[in-house]
XYZ file of N, CA, C and O in Angstrom:
680
model
N 132.540 104.780 100.480
C 131.289 105.593 100.273
C 130.601 105.442 99.203
O 129.282 105.454 98.889
N 131.476 104.726 98.028
C 130.666 104.692 96.571
C 129.453 103.421 96.935
O 128.539 103.214 96.547
N 129.886 102.225 97.923
C 128.880 101.400 98.304
C 127.372 101.809 98.858
O 126.495 101.700 98.437
N 127.572 102.922 99.835
C 126.695 103.665 100.093
C 125.871 104.207 99.440
O 124.681 104.201 99.504
N 126.503 104.994 98.422
C 125.782 105.824 97.321
C 124.912 104.752 96.550
O 123.981 105.058 96.091
N 125.472 103.572 96.196
C 124.762 102.740 95.176
C 123.760 102.087 95.748
O 122.785 101.868 95.382
N 123.846 101.794 97.374
C 122.594 101.109 97.902
C 121.456 102.178 97.980
O 120.224 102.017 98.090
N 121.801 103.779 98.114
C 120.789 104.319 98.135
C 120.216 104.597 96.831
O 118.952 104.801 96.934
N 120.788 104.634 95.793
C 120.246 104.627 94.517
C 119.549 103.373 94.002
O 118.485 103.271 93.521
N 119.773 102.245 94.635
C 119.330 101.145 94.406
C 117.800 101.188 95.400
O 116.862 100.505 94.585
N 118.014 101.517 96.336
C 116.650 101.420 97.279
C 115.872 102.640 96.647
O 114.598 102.484 96.637
N 116.251 103.846 95.984
C 115.872 104.872 95.228
C 114.828 104.119 94.143
O 113.708 104.381 94.004
N 115.627 103.641 93.404
C 115.180 102.859 92.191
C 113.934 101.929 92.538
O 112.945 101.802 91.876
N 114.182 101.212 93.741
C 112.995 100.112 94.182
C 111.979 100.681 94.243
O 110.649 100.448 94.397
N 112.035 101.888 95.206
C 111.132 102.726 95.775
C 110.146 103.135 94.454
O 108.979 103.293 94.413
N 110.858 103.701 93.519
C 110.235 104.178 92.360
C 109.548 103.479 91.576
O 108.266 103.577 91.329
N 110.231 101.937 91.580
C 109.407 101.052 90.793
C 108.379 100.708 91.659
O 107.318 100.363 90.950
N 108.268 100.542 92.824
C 107.104 100.308 93.415
C 106.006 101.153 93.301
O 104.918 100.716 93.194
N 106.483 102.443 93.291
C 105.192 103.485 93.308
C 104.649 103.611 91.974
O 103.607 103.933 91.647
N 105.676 103.475 91.051
C 105.116 103.274 89.569
C 104.179 102.108 89.090
O 103.274 102.226 88.426
N 104.311 101.154 90.099
C 103.268 100.082 89.924
C 102.243 99.976 91.176
O 101.268 99.065 91.017
N 102.117 101.231 91.888
C 101.404 101.493 92.711
C 99.938 102.014 92.040
O 99.996 103.217 91.699
N 98.765 101.252 91.914
C 97.763 101.935 91.146
C 96.742 102.895 92.129
O 95.764 102.441 92.434
N 97.505 103.872 92.592
C 96.721 105.022 93.351
C 96.474 106.112 92.484
O 96.999 106.969 92.140
N 94.884 106.152 92.132
C 94.627 106.983 90.945
C 94.453 108.480 91.618
O 94.003 108.505 92.939
N 94.935 109.397 90.836
C 95.103 110.866 91.524
C 93.683 111.463 92.222
O 93.494 111.998 93.104
N 92.463 111.128 91.373
C 91.090 111.512 91.931
C 90.898 110.906 93.282
O 90.143 111.576 94.032
N 91.317 109.659 93.786
C 91.051 109.103 94.807
C 91.956 109.885 95.906
O 91.167 110.189 96.833
N 93.105 110.175 95.637
C 93.798 111.138 96.584
C 92.983 112.526 96.644
O 92.875 112.866 98.062
N 92.678 113.032 95.858
C 92.176 114.252 95.801
C 90.852 114.306 96.500
O 90.528 115.121 97.394
N 89.790 113.083 96.292
C 88.700 113.336 96.992
C 88.669 112.916 98.433
O 87.979 113.497 99.204
N 89.739 112.060 98.866
C 89.937 112.007 100.094
C 90.430 112.887 101.084
O 90.076 113.256 102.040
N 91.421 113.784 100.337
C 91.913 114.983 100.989
C 90.732 115.936 101.107
O 90.728 116.596 102.334
N 89.813 115.944 100.083
C 88.747 117.267 100.200
C 87.790 116.668 101.268
O 87.137 117.405 101.866
N 87.365 115.536 101.195
C 86.725 114.669 102.503
C 87.209 115.101 103.799
O 86.546 115.628 104.636
N 88.492 115.184 103.959
C 89.038 115.409 105.481
C 88.892 116.972 105.649
O 88.786 117.274 106.581
N 89.400 117.743 104.598
C 89.138 119.176 104.611
C 87.591 119.458 105.048
O 87.415 120.432 106.020
N 86.773 119.098 104.100
C 85.211 119.218 104.156
C 84.952 118.711 105.833
O 84.154 119.602 106.506
N 85.164 117.727 106.143
C 84.943 117.226 107.745
C 85.277 118.169 108.808
O 84.656 118.314 109.686
N 86.484 118.508 108.271
C 87.152 119.465 109.522
C 86.381 120.983 109.392
O 86.427 121.324 110.477
N 86.126 121.527 108.241
C 85.702 122.952 108.388
C 84.181 123.017 108.345
O 83.604 123.863 108.781
N 83.479 121.871 107.545
C 82.160 122.010 107.541
C 81.666 120.529 107.780
O 81.066 119.943 106.949
N 81.561 119.969 109.225
C 81.243 118.785 109.435
C 79.895 118.121 109.027
O 79.037 119.262 109.102
N 79.779 117.351 108.587
C 78.541 116.344 108.005
C 78.567 115.051 108.454
O 78.914 114.083 107.736
N 78.228 115.009 109.817
C 78.399 113.598 110.369
C 77.358 112.611 109.907
O 76.272 112.963 109.523
N 77.855 111.208 109.651
C 76.976 110.384 109.434
C 76.175 109.972 110.687
O 76.545 110.075 111.851
N 74.835 109.350 110.541
C 74.200 108.951 111.557
C 74.618 107.743 112.117
O 75.386 107.069 111.329
N 74.512 107.355 113.383
C 74.926 106.068 113.867
C 75.991 106.346 114.871
O 76.443 107.473 114.961
N 76.200 105.302 115.447
C 77.486 105.343 116.550
C 78.582 105.377 116.265
O 78.893 104.608 114.808
N 79.389 105.585 116.950
C 81.003 105.715 116.403
C 81.482 104.147 116.440
O 82.139 103.796 115.606
N 80.812 103.264 117.164
C 81.235 101.772 117.073
C 80.751 101.209 115.782
O 81.553 100.498 114.891
N 79.806 101.709 115.286
C 79.051 101.167 114.081
C 79.956 101.536 112.869
O 80.607 100.759 111.953
N 80.300 103.078 112.840
C 81.243 103.417 111.906
C 82.736 102.966 111.870
O 83.038 102.777 111.012
N 83.153 102.635 113.047
C 84.166 101.888 113.393
C 84.201 100.357 112.542
O 85.219 100.085 111.786
N 83.178 99.701 113.082
C 83.090 98.459 112.505
C 82.957 98.107 110.958
O 83.713 97.892 110.170
N 81.975 99.351 110.540
C 81.627 99.179 108.997
C 82.985 99.603 108.294
O 83.140 99.348 107.188
N 83.474 101.034 108.663
C 84.607 101.491 108.064
C 85.738 100.496 107.829
O 86.444 100.654 106.677
N 86.047 99.885 109.044
C 87.203 98.785 109.119
C 87.088 97.813 108.061
O 87.931 97.576 107.276
N 85.783 97.161 107.869
C 85.426 96.281 107.145
C 85.630 96.772 105.788
O 86.135 95.868 104.838
N 85.270 97.880 105.297
C 85.077 98.411 103.972
C 86.967 98.521 103.498
O 87.266 98.042 102.462
N 87.329 99.094 104.390
C 89.062 99.109 104.278
C 89.719 97.954 103.841
O 90.397 97.920 102.845
N 89.460 97.284 104.812
C 89.998 95.749 104.742
C 89.571 95.127 103.312
O 90.337 94.374 102.583
N 88.400 95.024 102.903
C 87.907 94.557 101.658
C 88.600 95.380 100.515
O 89.105 94.586 99.514
N 88.813 96.659 100.506
C 89.603 97.543 99.523
C 90.939 97.029 99.450
O 91.404 96.741 98.431
N 91.609 96.986 100.624
C 92.925 96.691 100.519
C 93.140 95.132 100.069
O 93.945 95.115 99.187
N 92.255 94.303 100.432
C 92.255 92.729 99.968
C 92.151 92.764 98.582
O 92.804 92.036 97.734
N 91.145 93.331 97.989
C 90.948 93.308 96.434
C 92.012 93.834 95.563
O 92.607 93.238 94.800
N 92.490 95.062 96.169
C 93.942 95.461 95.686
C 94.903 94.588 95.585
O 95.561 94.426 94.564
N 95.219 93.938 96.771
C 96.460 93.137 96.899
C 96.227 91.944 96.045
O 97.058 91.286 95.382
N 95.047 91.437 95.953
C 94.744 90.294 95.196
C 94.661 90.582 93.720
O 95.148 89.686 92.908
N 94.225 91.747 93.431
C 94.659 92.173 91.852
C 96.135 92.014 91.368
O 96.323 91.724 90.416
N 96.694 93.240 92.248
C 97.987 93.065 92.041
C 98.825 91.727 91.756
O 99.552 91.341 91.287
N 98.261 90.828 93.077
C 99.273 89.443 93.035
C 98.779 88.584 92.018
O 99.802 88.016 91.053
N 97.692 88.625 91.285
C 97.265 88.225 90.181
C 97.812 88.442 88.870
O 98.235 88.072 87.997
N 97.873 89.991 88.704
C 98.814 90.722 87.629
C 100.150 90.258 87.659
O 100.818 89.733 86.682
N 100.779 90.195 88.688
C 102.013 90.057 88.990
C 102.559 88.192 88.670
O 103.384 88.087 88.004
N 101.512 87.720 88.942
C 101.597 86.084 88.696
C 101.672 85.858 86.990
O 102.304 85.027 86.651
N 100.970 86.808 86.386
C 100.778 86.700 84.935
C 101.851 87.173 84.082
O 101.965 87.417 83.103
N 102.935 87.994 85.109
C 103.891 88.741 84.412
C 105.236 87.775 84.180
O 105.711 87.274 85.139
N 105.709 87.399 82.926
C 106.914 86.827 82.835
C 108.037 87.239 83.115
O 109.122 86.883 83.841
N 108.205 88.734 82.962
C 109.675 89.518 83.125
C 109.275 90.294 84.437
O 108.451 90.069 85.125
N 109.696 91.430 84.210
C 109.848 92.573 85.231
C 108.201 93.118 85.266
O 107.984 93.286 84.137
N 107.715 92.944 86.365
C 106.080 93.551 86.489
C 106.134 95.015 86.355
O 106.623 96.011 86.914
N 105.359 95.419 85.408
C 104.843 96.963 84.972
C 103.515 97.066 84.773
O 102.976 96.479 83.803
N 102.908 97.609 85.824
C 101.284 97.692 85.824
C 100.830 98.195 84.681
O 99.815 97.741 84.201
N 101.515 99.145 84.171
C 100.932 99.919 82.827
C 101.314 99.318 81.645
O 100.857 99.806 80.481
N 101.956 98.128 81.669
C 102.313 97.482 80.498
C 101.880 96.082 80.564
O 102.694 95.123 80.662
N 100.767 95.624 80.528
C 100.274 94.165 80.465
C 100.741 93.381 79.566
O 100.764 93.452 78.380
N 101.287 92.448 79.819
C 101.706 91.178 79.081
C 100.755 90.420 78.409
O 100.889 89.693 77.365
N 99.611 89.955 79.187
C 98.719 89.398 78.907
C 97.499 89.854 79.475
O 97.501 90.699 80.483
N 96.293 89.511 79.037
C 95.005 90.143 79.525
C 94.611 88.998 80.845
O 94.569 87.879 80.622
N 94.586 89.572 81.983
C 94.273 88.803 82.998
C 92.827 88.620 83.071
O 91.922 89.812 83.495
N 92.302 87.459 83.383
C 90.944 87.317 83.569
C 90.511 86.275 84.541
O 89.507 85.843 84.801
N 91.634 86.265 85.372
C 91.337 85.407 86.623
C 91.421 86.022 87.760
O 91.499 87.011 87.809
N 90.989 85.223 88.928
C 90.971 85.910 90.309
C 89.895 87.229 90.211
O 88.858 86.817 89.821
N 90.396 88.287 90.717
C 89.286 89.391 90.870
C 88.861 89.863 89.545
O 87.867 90.318 89.398
N 89.644 89.469 88.706
C 89.410 90.017 87.295
C 88.137 89.148 86.524
O 87.635 89.697 85.438
N 87.826 88.087 87.198
C 86.929 87.344 86.672
C 85.656 88.048 87.241
O 84.371 87.564 86.744
N 85.667 88.754 88.148
C 84.550 89.305 88.624
C 84.101 90.811 88.407
O 82.900 91.103 88.236
N 85.288 91.521 87.944
C 85.320 92.784 87.546
C 86.209 93.436 86.548
O 87.505 93.006 87.164
N 86.342 93.919 85.874
C 87.247 94.355 84.925
C 88.098 95.419 85.369
O 89.324 95.434 84.897
N 87.881 96.024 86.622
C 88.795 97.124 87.329
C 88.720 96.703 88.755
O 88.165 97.859 89.514
N 89.039 95.761 89.295
C 89.273 95.283 90.626
C 89.992 96.655 91.396
O 89.655 96.856 92.650
N 91.149 97.003 90.811
C 91.967 97.913 91.760
C 91.038 99.355 91.668
O 91.172 100.043 92.870
N 90.532 99.817 90.810
C 89.633 100.942 90.942
C 88.377 100.710 92.042
O 88.475 101.383 93.004
N 87.892 99.794 92.091
C 86.729 99.069 92.985
C 87.359 98.899 94.361
O 86.825 99.711 95.421
N 88.523 98.471 94.491
C 89.127 98.391 95.761
C 89.671 99.797 96.160
O 89.338 100.115 97.485
N 90.051 100.729 95.521
C 90.232 102.004 96.325
C 89.035 102.964 96.407
O 89.096 103.526 97.565
N 87.957 102.648 95.682
C 86.771 103.226 96.091
C 86.146 102.590 97.448
O 85.676 103.338 98.230
N 86.471 101.254 97.791
C 86.053 100.635 99.014
C 86.892 101.314 100.027
O 86.430 101.704 101.018
N 88.101 101.463 99.803
C 88.947 101.967 100.568
C 88.700 103.382 101.247
O 88.591 103.926 102.361
N 88.122 104.199 100.130
C 87.830 105.619 100.016
C 86.584 105.813 100.847
O 86.420 106.537 101.838
N 85.623 104.800 100.741
C 84.170 104.926 101.268
C 84.392 104.352 102.727
O 84.069 105.032 103.611
N 85.368 103.372 103.115
C 85.656 102.792 104.542
C 86.323 104.019 105.471
O 86.040 104.103 106.413
N 87.388 104.970 104.721
C 87.948 105.774 105.335
C 86.864 106.837 105.817
O 86.989 107.574 106.929
N 86.230 107.476 104.762
C 84.909 108.335 105.110
C 84.170 107.967 106.310
O 83.681 108.360 107.334
N 83.737 106.434 106.443
C 82.722 105.889 107.186
C 83.621 105.920 108.575
O 82.956 106.164 109.755
N 84.764 105.507 108.640
C 85.419 105.608 109.964
C 85.627 106.844 110.592
O 85.799 107.164 111.504
N 85.810 107.947 109.675
C 85.782 109.329 110.125
C 84.535 109.802 110.647
O 84.331 110.695 111.176
N 83.518 108.981 110.285
C 82.063 109.280 110.297
C 81.402 110.589 109.678
O 80.837 111.167 110.227
N 81.940 110.632 108.626
C 81.841 112.018 107.466
C 80.778 111.617 106.604
O 81.236 110.552 105.656
N 79.797 111.996 106.330
C 78.949 111.898 105.304
C 79.657 112.562 103.836
O 78.616 112.296 102.835
N 80.287 113.458 103.818
C 81.054 113.828 102.675
C 81.319 112.922 101.570
O 81.230 113.215 100.410
N 81.975 111.663 102.246
C 82.236 110.669 101.606
C 81.014 110.102 100.453
O 81.326 110.187 99.366
N 79.777 110.324 101.025
C 78.741 109.742 100.131
C 78.561 110.997 98.978
O 77.624 110.559 97.919
N 78.841 112.146 99.020
C 78.924 113.004 98.071
C 79.926 112.953 97.157
O 79.939 113.035 95.749
N 81.193 112.750 97.804
C 82.487 112.971 96.909
C 82.897 111.652 96.060
O 83.045 111.701 95.088
N 82.375 110.575 96.740
C 82.660 109.197 96.040
C 81.938 109.078 94.727
O 82.540 108.760 93.672
N 80.631 109.410 94.451
C 80.020 109.333 93.451
C 80.664 110.287 92.263
O 80.628 109.773 91.151
N 80.786 111.528 92.687
C 81.535 112.304 91.863
C 82.932 112.095 91.215
O 83.194 112.075 90.080
N 83.766 111.497 92.109
C 84.917 110.858 91.805
C 84.908 109.838 90.857
O 85.658 109.484 89.875
N 83.766 108.868 91.030
C 83.527 107.905 90.134
C 83.270 108.078 88.719
O 83.871 107.790 87.765
N 82.514 109.302 88.617
C 82.469 109.821 87.324
C 83.475 110.492 86.581
O 83.677 110.198 85.398
N 84.355 110.992 87.390
C 85.788 111.522 86.898
C 86.545 110.440 86.339
O 87.076 110.350 85.062
N 86.535 109.409 87.215
C 87.485 108.004 86.948
C 86.885 107.330 85.731
O 87.657 106.742 85.069
N 85.799 107.267 85.495
C 85.240 106.596 84.393
C 85.684 107.233 83.066
O 85.993 106.091 82.194
N 86.102 108.385 83.108
C 86.795 108.566 81.708
C 88.156 107.842 81.655
O 88.463 107.267 80.312
N 88.965 107.651 82.509
C 90.181 107.111 82.521
C 89.891 105.796 82.186
O 90.614 104.693 81.592
N 89.084 105.038 82.731
C 88.625 103.653 82.617
C 88.447 103.309 81.132
O 88.804 102.374 80.524
N 87.467 103.985 80.610
C 87.034 104.044 79.158
C 88.115 104.016 78.167
O 88.468 103.243 77.382
N 89.265 104.961 78.740
C 90.436 105.092 77.965
C 91.305 103.767 77.939
O 91.731 103.156 77.004
N 91.400 103.223 79.257
C 92.125 101.934 79.724
C 91.343 100.836 78.589
O 92.152 99.821 78.336
N 90.260 100.840 78.756
C 89.522 99.630 78.020
C 89.967 99.802 76.569
O 90.138 98.762 75.748
N 89.751 101.073 75.791
C 90.078 101.256 74.673
C 91.724 100.853 73.975
O 91.921 99.978 73.184
N 92.642 100.868 75.137
C 93.844 100.177 75.228
C 93.989 99.015 75.365
O 94.838 98.197 74.357
N 93.144 98.321 76.058
C 93.226 96.695 76.378
C 92.655 96.258 75.040
O 93.047 95.094 74.724
N 91.398 96.663 74.495
C 90.876 96.359 73.408
C 91.907 96.328 72.048
O 91.925 95.330 71.222
N 92.914 97.385 71.782
C 93.697 97.233 71.094
C 94.981 96.189 71.238
O 95.502 95.684 70.307
N 95.397 96.023 72.446
C 96.365 95.070 72.837
C 95.921 93.819 72.804
O 96.854 92.951 72.339
N 94.828 93.484 73.104
C 94.504 92.120 73.231
C 93.101 92.032 72.261
O 91.921 91.889 72.617
N 93.160 92.169 70.661
C 91.992 92.235 70.006
C 91.217 90.965 69.894
O 89.826 91.019 69.727
N 91.994 89.953 70.199
C 91.220 88.459 70.159
C 90.428 88.177 71.376
O 89.294 87.694 71.437
N 90.849 88.514 72.299
C 90.518 88.165 73.788
C 89.440 89.209 74.543
O 88.779 88.714 75.343
N 89.851 90.615 74.440
C 89.316 91.447 75.216
C 87.669 91.566 74.911
O 86.839 91.634 75.638
N 87.271 91.926 73.524
C 85.915 91.818 73.404
C 84.971 90.831 74.094
O 84.043 91.057 74.917
N 85.439 89.386 73.987
C 84.401 88.449 74.823
C 84.738 88.794 76.184
O 83.642 88.349 76.815
N 85.747 89.102 76.618
C 85.949 89.261 78.183
C 85.208 90.188 78.766
O 84.318 90.211 79.853
N 85.073 91.497 77.935
C 84.498 92.599 78.142
C 82.964 92.444 78.384
O 81.808 92.896 78.959
N 82.443 91.215 77.296
C 80.955 91.049 77.186
C 80.600 90.147 78.461
O 79.567 90.201 78.859
N 81.408 89.369 78.963
C 81.266 88.391 80.133
C 81.043 89.013 81.655
O 80.496 88.689 82.328
N 82.418 89.947 81.606
C 82.637 90.414 83.013
C 82.183 91.790 83.098
O 82.394 92.606 82.313
N 81.542 92.200 84.326
C 81.153 93.637 84.510
C 82.267 94.754 84.614
O 83.125 94.275 85.107
N 82.036 95.891 84.088
C 83.027 96.782 84.337
C 83.467 97.003 85.780
O 84.677 97.207 85.963
N 82.318 97.271 86.420
C 82.617 97.590 87.947
C 82.156 96.608 88.823
O 83.031 95.738 89.467
N 80.896 96.475 89.138
C 80.222 95.627 90.004
C 79.281 95.149 89.132
O 78.466 95.774 88.583
N 78.590 93.783 89.773
C 77.426 93.365 89.235
C 77.402 92.025 88.922
O 78.629 91.280 89.247
N 76.570 91.362 88.362
C 76.653 89.883 88.049
C 77.164 89.637 86.854
O 76.922 90.254 85.715
N 78.046 88.686 86.658
C 78.710 88.218 85.373
C 77.697 87.805 84.392
O 76.739 87.453 84.699
N 78.129 88.426 83.139
C 76.942 88.045 82.074
C 77.645 86.780 81.545
O 78.538 86.670 80.842
N 76.797 85.584 81.686
C 77.438 84.522 80.991
C 76.921 84.372 79.523
O 77.254 83.628 78.762
């Protein structure tokens, strides 16, 4: 019996650890849920065929998942000990972090946009910009914390790499 309880606690600890390192911002969840509710009770269909929605939405979701997975892999690769997303050991400037300072936010936004397009709902076109504005506050706070943690390297990195999307500033 004790071994069974121990394995349950171990599984529970592993699941909690995985969730703690899952970069799923609450505003993304709220906006996606609101999109579903609005699409159900106040449909605002996207123009175009279902086939186009399906192809475009699937591509956006795959791109977002891929970007998030790549960013997490890059962060884990740069962790010497136990990986903790909210406690970086080093400033990661390689992989997707060489293109955007916040690839995981961008990844979730692509997933959200893709899900809305897959559903054929124009509500995502209203909710996503609003959500980005809300999350921008968190991003600015994260950047201030990174600037404190890495005072030698973060300012130059922030100067070279765009916050979200855009061309790198050489």
